[in-house]
PDB file of C-alpha atoms and ligand atoms in Angstrom:
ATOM      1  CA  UNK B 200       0.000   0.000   0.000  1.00 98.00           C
ATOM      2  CA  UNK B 201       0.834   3.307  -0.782  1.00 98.00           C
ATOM      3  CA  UNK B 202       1.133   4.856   3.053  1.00 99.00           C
ATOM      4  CA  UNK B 203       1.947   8.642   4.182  1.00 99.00           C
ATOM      5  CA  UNK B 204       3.332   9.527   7.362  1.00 99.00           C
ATOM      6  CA  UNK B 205       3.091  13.060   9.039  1.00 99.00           C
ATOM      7  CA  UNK B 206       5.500  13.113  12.162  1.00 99.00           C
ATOM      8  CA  UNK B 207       8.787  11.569  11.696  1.00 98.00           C
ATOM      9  CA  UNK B 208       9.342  11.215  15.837  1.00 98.00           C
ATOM     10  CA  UNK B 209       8.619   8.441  18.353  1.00 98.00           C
ATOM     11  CA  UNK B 210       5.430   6.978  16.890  1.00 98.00           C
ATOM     12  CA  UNK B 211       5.873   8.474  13.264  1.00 99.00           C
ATOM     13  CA  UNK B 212       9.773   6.638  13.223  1.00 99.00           C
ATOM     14  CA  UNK B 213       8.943   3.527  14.026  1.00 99.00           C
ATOM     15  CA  UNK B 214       5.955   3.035  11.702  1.00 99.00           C
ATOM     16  CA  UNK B 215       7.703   4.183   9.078  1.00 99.00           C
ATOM     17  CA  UNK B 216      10.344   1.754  10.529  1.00 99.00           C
ATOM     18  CA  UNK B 217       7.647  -0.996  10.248  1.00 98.00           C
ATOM     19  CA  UNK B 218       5.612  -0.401   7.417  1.00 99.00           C
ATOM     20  CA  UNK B 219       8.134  -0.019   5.110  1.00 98.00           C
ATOM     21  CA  UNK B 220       9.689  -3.445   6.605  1.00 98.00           C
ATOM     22  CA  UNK B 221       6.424  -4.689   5.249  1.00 98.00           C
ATOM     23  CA  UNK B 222       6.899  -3.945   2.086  1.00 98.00           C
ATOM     24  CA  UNK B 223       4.545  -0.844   2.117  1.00 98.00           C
ATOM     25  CA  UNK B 224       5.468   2.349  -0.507  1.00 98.00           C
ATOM     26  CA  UNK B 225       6.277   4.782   2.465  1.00 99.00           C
ATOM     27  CA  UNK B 226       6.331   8.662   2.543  1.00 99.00           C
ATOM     28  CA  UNK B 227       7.283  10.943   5.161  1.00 99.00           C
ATOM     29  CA  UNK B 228       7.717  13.947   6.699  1.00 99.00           C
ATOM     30  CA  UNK B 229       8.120  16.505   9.607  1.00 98.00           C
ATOM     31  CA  UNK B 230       8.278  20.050   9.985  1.00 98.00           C
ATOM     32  CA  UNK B 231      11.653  20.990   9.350  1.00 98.00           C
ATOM     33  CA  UNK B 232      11.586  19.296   5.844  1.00 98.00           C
ATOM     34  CA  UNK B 233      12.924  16.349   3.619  1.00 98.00           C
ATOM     35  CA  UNK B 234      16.610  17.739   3.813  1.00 98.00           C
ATOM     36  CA  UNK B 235      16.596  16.328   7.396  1.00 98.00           C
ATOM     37  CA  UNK B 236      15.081  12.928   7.173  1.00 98.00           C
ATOM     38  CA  UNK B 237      18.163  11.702   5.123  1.00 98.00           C
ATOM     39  CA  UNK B 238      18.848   8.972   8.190  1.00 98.00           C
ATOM     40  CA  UNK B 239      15.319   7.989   8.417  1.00 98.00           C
ATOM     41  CA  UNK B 240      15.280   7.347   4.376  1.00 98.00           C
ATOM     42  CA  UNK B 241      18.178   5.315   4.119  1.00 98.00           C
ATOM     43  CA  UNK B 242      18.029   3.010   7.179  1.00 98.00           C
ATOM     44  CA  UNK B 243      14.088   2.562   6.163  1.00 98.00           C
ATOM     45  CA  UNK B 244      13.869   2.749   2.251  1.00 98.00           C
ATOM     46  CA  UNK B 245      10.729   5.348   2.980  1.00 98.00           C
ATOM     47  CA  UNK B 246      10.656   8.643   0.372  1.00 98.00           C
ATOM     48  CA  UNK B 247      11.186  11.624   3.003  1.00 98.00           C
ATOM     49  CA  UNK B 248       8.687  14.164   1.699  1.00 98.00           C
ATOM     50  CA  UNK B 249       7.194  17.771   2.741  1.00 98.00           C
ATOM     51  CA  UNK B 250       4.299  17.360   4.370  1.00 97.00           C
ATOM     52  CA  UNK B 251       2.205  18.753   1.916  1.00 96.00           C
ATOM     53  CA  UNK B 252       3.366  15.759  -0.254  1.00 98.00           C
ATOM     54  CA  UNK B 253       3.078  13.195   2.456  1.00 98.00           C
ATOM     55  CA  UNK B 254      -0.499  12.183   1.371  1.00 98.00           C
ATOM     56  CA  UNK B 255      -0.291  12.009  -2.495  1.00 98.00           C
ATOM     57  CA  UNK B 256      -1.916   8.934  -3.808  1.00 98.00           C
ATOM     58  CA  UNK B 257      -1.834   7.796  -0.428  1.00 98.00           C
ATOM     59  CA  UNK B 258      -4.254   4.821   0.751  1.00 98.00           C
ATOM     60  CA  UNK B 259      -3.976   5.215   4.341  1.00 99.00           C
ATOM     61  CA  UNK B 260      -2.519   8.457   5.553  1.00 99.00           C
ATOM     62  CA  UNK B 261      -0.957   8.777   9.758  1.00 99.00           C
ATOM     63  CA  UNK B 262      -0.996  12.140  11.318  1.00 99.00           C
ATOM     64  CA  UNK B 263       1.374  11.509  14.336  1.00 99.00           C
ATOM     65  CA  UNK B 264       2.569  15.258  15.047  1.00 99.00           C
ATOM     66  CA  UNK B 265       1.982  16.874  18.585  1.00 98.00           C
ATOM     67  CA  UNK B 266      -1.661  17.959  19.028  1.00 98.00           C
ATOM     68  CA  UNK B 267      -0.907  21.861  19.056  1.00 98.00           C
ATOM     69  CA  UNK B 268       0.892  21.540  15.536  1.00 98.00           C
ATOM     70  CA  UNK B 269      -2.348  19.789  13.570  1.00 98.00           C
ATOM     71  CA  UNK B 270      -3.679  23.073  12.682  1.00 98.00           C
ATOM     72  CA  UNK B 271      -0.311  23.973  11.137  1.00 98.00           C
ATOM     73  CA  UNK B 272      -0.442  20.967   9.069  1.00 98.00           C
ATOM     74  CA  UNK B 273      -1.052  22.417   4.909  1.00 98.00           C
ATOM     75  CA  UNK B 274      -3.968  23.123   4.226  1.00 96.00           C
ATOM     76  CA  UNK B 275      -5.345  20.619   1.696  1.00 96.00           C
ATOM     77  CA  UNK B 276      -2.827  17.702   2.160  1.00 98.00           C
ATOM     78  CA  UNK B 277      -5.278  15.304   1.906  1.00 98.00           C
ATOM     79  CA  UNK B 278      -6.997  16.582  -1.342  1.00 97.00           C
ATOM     80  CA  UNK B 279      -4.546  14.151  -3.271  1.00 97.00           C
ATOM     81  CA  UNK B 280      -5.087  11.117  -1.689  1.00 98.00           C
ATOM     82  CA  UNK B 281      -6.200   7.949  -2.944  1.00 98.00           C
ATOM     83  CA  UNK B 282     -10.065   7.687  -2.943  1.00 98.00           C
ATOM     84  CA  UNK B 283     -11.496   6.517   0.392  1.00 97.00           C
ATOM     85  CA  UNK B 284      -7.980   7.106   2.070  1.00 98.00           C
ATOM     86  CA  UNK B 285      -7.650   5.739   6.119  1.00 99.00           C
ATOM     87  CA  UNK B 286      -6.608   8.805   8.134  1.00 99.00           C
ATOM     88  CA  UNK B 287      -5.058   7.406  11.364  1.00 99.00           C
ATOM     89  CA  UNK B 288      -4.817   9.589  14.081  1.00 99.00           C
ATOM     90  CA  UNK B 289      -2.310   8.722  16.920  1.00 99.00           C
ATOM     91  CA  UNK B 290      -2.623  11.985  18.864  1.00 98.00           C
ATOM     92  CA  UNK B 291      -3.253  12.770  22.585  1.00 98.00           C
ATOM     93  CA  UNK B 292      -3.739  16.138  24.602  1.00 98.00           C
ATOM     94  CA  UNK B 293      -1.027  17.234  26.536  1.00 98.00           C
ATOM     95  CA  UNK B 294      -2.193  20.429  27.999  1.00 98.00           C
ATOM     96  CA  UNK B 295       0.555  21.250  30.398  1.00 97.00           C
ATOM     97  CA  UNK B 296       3.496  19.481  28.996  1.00 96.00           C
ATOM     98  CA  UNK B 297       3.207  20.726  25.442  1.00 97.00           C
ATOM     99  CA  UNK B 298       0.120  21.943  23.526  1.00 98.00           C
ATOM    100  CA  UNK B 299      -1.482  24.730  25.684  1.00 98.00           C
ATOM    101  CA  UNK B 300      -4.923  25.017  26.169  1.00 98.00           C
ATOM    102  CA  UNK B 301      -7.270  23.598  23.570  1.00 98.00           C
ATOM    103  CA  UNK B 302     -10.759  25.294  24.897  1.00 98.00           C
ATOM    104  CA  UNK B 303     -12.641  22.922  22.862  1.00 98.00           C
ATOM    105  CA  UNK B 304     -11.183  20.050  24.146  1.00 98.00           C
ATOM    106  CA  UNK B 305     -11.503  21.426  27.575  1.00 97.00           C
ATOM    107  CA  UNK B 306     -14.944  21.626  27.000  1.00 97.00           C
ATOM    108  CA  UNK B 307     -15.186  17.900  26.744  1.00 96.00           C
ATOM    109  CA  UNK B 308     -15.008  17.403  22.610  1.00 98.00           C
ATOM    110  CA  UNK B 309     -13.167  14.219  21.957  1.00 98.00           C
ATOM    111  CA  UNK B 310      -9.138  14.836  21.310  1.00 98.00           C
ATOM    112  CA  UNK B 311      -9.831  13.309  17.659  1.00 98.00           C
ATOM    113  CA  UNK B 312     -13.218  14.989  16.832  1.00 98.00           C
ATOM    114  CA  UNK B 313     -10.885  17.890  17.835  1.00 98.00           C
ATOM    115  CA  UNK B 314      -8.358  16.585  14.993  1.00 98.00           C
ATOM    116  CA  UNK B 315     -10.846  15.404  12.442  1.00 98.00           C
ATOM    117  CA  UNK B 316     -12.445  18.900  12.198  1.00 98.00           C
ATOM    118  CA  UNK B 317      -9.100  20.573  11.886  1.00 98.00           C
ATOM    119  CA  UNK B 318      -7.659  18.668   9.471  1.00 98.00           C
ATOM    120  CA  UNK B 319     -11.874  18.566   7.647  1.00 98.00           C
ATOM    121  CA  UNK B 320     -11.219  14.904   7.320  1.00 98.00           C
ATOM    122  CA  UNK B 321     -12.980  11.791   9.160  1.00 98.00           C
ATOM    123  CA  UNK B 322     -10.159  10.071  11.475  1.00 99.00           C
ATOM    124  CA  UNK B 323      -9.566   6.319  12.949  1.00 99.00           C
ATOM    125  CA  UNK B 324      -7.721   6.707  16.295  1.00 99.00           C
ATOM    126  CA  UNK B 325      -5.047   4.404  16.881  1.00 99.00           C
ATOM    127  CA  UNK B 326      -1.831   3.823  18.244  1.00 98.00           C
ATOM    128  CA  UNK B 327      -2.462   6.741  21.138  1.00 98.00           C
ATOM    129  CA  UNK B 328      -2.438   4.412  23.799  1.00 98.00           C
ATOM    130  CA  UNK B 329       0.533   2.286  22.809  1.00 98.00           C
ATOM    131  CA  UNK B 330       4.155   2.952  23.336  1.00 98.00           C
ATOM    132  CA  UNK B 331       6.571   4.179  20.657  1.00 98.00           C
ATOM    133  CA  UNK B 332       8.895   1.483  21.607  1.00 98.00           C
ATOM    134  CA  UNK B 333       6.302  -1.057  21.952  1.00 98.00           C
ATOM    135  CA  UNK B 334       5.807  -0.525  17.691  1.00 98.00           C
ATOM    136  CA  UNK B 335       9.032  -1.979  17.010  1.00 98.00           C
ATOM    137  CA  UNK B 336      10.045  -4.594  19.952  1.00 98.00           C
ATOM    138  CA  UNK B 337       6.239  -6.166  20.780  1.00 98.00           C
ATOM    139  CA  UNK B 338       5.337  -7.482  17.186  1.00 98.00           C
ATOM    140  CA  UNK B 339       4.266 -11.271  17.885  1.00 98.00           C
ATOM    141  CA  UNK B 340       2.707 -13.168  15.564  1.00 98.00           C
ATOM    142  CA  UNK B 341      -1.394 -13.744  15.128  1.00 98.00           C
ATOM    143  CA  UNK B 342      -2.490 -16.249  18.094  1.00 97.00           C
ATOM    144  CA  UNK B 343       0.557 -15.647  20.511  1.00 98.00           C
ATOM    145  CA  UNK B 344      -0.072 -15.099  23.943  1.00 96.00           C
ATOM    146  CA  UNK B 345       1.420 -12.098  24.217  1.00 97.00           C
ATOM    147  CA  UNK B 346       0.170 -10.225  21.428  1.00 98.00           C
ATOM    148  CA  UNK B 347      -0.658  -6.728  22.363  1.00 98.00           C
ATOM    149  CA  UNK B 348      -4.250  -5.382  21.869  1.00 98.00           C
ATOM    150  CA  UNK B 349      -4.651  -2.210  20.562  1.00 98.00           C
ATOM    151  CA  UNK B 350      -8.592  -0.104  20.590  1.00 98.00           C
ATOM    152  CA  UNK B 351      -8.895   0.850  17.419  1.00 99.00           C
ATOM    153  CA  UNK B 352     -11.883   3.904  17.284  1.00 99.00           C
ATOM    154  CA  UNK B 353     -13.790   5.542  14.404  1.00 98.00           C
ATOM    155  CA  UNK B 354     -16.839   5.855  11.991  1.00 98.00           C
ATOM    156  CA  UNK B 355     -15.805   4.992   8.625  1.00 98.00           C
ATOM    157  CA  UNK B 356     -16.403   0.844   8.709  1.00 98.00           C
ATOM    158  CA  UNK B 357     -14.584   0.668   5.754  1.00 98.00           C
ATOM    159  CA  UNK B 358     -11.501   2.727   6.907  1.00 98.00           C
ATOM    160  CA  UNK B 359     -11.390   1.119  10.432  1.00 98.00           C
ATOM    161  CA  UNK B 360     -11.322  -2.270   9.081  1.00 98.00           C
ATOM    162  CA  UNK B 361      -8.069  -0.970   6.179  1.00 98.00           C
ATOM    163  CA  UNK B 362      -6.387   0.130  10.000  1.00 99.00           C
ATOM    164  CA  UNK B 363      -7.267  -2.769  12.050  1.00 99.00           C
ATOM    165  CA  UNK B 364      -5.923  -5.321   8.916  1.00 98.00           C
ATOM    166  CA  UNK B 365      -2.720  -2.722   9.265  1.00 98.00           C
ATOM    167  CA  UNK B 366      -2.346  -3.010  12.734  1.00 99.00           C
ATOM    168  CA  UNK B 367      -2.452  -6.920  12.264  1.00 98.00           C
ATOM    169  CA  UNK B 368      -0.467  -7.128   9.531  1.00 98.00           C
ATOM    170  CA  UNK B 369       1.778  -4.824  12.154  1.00 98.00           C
ATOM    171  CA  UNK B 370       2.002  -7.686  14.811  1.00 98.00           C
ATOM    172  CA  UNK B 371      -1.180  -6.352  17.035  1.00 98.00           C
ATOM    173  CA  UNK B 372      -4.347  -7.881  17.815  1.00 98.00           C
ATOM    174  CA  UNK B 373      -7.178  -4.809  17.974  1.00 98.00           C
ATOM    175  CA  UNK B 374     -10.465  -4.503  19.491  1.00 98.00           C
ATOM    176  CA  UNK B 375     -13.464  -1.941  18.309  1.00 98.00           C
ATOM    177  CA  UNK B 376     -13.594   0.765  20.895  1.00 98.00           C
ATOM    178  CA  UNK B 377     -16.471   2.282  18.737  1.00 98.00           C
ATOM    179  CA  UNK B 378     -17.024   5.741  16.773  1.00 98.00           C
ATOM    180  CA  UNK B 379     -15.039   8.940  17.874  1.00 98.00           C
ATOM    181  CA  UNK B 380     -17.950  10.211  20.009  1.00 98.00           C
ATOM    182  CA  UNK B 381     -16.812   7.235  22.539  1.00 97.00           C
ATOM    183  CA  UNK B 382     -12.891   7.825  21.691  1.00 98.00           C
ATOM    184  CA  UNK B 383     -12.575   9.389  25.321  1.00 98.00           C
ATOM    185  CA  UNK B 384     -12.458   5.748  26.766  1.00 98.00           C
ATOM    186  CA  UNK B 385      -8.726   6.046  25.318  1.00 98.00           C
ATOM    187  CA  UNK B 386      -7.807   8.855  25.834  1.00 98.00           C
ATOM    188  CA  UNK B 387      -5.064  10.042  28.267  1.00 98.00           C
ATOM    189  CA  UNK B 388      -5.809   9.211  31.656  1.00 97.00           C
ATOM    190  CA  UNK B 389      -7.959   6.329  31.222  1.00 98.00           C
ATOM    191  CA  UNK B 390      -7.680   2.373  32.273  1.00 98.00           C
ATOM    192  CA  UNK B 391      -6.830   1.692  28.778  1.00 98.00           C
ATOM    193  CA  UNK B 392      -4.538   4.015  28.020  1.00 98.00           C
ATOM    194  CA  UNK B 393      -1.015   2.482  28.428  1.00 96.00           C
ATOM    195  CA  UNK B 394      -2.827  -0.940  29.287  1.00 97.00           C
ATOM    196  CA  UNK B 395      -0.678  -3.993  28.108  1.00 97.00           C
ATOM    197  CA  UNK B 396      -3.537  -6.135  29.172  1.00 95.00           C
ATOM    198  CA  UNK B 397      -5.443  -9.316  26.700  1.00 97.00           C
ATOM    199  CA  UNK B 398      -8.335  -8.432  25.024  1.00 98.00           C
ATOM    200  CA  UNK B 399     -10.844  -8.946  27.531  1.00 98.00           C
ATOM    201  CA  UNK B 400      -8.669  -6.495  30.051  1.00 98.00           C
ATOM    202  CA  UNK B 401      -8.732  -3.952  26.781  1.00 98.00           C
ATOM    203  CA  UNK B 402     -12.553  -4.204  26.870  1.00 98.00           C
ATOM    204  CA  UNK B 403     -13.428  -3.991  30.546  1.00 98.00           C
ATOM    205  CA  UNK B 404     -10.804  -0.811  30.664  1.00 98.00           C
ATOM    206  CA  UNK B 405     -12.790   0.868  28.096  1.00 98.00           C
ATOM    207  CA  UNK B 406     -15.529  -0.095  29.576  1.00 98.00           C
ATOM    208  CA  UNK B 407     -14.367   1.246  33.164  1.00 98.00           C
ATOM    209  CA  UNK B 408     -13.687   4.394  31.886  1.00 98.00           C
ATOM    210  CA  UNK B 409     -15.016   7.724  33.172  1.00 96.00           C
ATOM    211  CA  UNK B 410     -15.587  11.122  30.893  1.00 93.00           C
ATOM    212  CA  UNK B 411     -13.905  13.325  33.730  1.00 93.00           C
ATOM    213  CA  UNK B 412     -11.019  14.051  32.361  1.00 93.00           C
ATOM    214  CA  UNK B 413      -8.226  13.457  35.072  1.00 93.00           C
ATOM    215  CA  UNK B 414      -6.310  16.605  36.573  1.00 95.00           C
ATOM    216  CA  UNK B 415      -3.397  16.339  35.236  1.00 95.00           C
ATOM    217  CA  UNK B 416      -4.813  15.896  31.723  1.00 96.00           C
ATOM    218  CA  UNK B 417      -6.525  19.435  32.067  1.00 97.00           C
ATOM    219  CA  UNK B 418      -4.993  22.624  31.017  1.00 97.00           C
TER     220      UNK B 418
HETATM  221  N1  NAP C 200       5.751   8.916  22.209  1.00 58.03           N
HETATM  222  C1  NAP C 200       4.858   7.971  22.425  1.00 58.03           C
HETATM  223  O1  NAP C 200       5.186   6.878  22.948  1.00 58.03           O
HETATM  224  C2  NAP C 200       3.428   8.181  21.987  1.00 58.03           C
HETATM  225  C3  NAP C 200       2.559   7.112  22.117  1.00 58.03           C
HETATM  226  C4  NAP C 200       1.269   7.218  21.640  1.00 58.03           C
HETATM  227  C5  NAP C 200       0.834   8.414  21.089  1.00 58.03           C
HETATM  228  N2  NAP C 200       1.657   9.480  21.032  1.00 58.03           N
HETATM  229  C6  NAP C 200       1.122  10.736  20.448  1.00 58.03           C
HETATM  230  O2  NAP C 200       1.429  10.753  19.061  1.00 58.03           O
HETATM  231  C7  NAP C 200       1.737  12.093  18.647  1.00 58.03           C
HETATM  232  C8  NAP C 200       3.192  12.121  18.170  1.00 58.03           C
HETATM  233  O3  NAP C 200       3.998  11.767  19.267  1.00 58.03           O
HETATM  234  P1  NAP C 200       5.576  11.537  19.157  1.00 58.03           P
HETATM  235  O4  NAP C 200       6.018  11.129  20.516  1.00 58.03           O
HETATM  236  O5  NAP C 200       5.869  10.659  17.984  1.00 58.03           O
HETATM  237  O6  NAP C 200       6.050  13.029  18.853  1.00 58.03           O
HETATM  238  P2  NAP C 200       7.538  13.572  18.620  1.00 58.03           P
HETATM  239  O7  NAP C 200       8.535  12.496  18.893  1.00 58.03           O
HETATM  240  O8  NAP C 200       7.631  14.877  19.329  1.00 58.03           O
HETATM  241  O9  NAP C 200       7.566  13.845  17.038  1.00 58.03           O
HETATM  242  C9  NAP C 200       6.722  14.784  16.462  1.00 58.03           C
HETATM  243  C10 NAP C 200       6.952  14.818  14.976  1.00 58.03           C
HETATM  244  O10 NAP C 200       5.978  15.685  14.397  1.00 58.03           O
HETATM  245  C11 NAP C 200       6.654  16.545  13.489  1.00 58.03           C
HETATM  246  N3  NAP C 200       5.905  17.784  13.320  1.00 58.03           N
HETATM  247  C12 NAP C 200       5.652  18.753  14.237  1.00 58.03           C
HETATM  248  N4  NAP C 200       4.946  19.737  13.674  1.00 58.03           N
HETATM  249  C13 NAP C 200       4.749  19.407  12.386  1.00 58.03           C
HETATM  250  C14 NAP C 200       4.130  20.037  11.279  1.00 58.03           C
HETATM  251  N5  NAP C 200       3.509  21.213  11.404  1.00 58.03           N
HETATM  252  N6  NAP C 200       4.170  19.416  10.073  1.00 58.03           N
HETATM  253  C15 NAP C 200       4.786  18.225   9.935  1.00 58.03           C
HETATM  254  N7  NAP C 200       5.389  17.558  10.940  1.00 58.03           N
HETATM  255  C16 NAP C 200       5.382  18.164  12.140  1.00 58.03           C
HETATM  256  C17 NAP C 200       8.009  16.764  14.111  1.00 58.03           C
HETATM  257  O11 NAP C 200       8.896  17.243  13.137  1.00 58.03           O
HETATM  258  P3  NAP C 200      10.183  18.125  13.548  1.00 58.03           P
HETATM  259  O12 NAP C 200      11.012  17.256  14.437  1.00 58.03           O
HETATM  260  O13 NAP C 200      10.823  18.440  12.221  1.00 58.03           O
HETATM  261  O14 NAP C 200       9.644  19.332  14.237  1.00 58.03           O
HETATM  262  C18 NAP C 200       8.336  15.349  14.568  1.00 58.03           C
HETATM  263  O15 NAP C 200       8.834  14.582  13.506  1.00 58.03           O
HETATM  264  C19 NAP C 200       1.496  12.969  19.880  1.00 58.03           C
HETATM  265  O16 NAP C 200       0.182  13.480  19.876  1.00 58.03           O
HETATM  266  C20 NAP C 200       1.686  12.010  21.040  1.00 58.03           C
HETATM  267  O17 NAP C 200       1.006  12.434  22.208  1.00 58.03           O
HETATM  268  C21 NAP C 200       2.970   9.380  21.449  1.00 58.03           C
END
């Protein structure tokens, strides 16, 4: 598949690290610009790209920058995607840490909602939970005990099934944590978030979650 990546740090490095291990037709870029993803090409085979680019003819497209630069991101950069293109959406709100106070968000819209309707493109959410490192050294193969599960949310049937088929393909079981109005049950703060638990510990975390957003997750 052809497969853009938007964020060439701790999540965006290792899938490309990944995916184009797979055999995928990577692309990818950061802020600062091609000239400085040199490494990143040659140890991974993937096309470094402006960002603008990252999406061309793309079938499933990851935005994996920090939440305060997605409305930065160029404007149109998914107008040349493939048709029906898979928009993953790894992001999380870190108010005090790093992105400042997003009122909306504060107001109890869910972090990708928050995402979707900046970049005016539906979103799966994926990968927030799970840790960069985890991406490249907790692969296991379908049916091993270990396998990590991963909620995969989101509307689109059709696009959450391209990311969950990814994400196995990847080395990760998934479950359905439902569409983006329920995406909360992930977010930061939550049982699930972090959780290296089976798939029935996945679901009752999601399940156990509450829509107070924790202190230290609040601006
Ligand atoms: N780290 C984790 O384990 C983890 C786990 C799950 C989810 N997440 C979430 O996933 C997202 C990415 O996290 P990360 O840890 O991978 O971040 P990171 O290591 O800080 O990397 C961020 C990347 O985004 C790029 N970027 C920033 N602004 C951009 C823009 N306007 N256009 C294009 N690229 C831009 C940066 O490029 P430059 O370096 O050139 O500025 C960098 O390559 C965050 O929302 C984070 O909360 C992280």
């Amino acid at each position: 598949m052809k497969i853009g990546i938007i964020g060439a740090g701790n999540i965006g490095g290792n899938l490309t690290r990944r995916l184009a291990a797979l055999g995928h037709e990577v692309s990818v870029a950061n802020s600062r610009g091609p000239q400085t993803l040199t490494a990143l090409a040659e140890e991974t085979g993937a096309k470094p790209v402006t960002a603008a680019e990252a999406a061309k003819g793309a079938q499933v497209v990851v935005v994996t920058v920090p939440l305060k630069a997605v409305p930065d991101l160029p404007a149109g950069f998914l107008d040349g995607a493939a048709e029906g293109v898979a928009v993953i959406d790894t992001g999380n709100y870190y108010p005090q840490q790093r992105d400042g106070r997003i009122a909306a968000i504060e107001d109890g819209l869910p972090e990708s909602r928050w995402t979707e309707q900046q970049i005016g493109h539906p979103v799966i959410k994926a990968f927030n939970g799970t840790y960069a490192q985890d991406i490249l050294d907790r692969a296991r193969p379908q049916g091993a005990a270990d396998r990590l599960v991963l909620p995969v949310a989101g509307d689109d049937p059709a696009a959450k099934r391209t990311v969950r088929d990814l994400i196995d393909a990847l080395g990760f079981d998934t479950v359905d944590s439902g569409g983006l109005d329920d995406s909360w049950r992930q977010q930061p703060g939550t049982p699930v978030y972090g959780n290296r638990g089976d798939a029935d510990a996945v679901v009752k975390a999601l399940a156990e979650a509450s829509p107070e957003r924790p202190a230290e997750f609040r601006a």
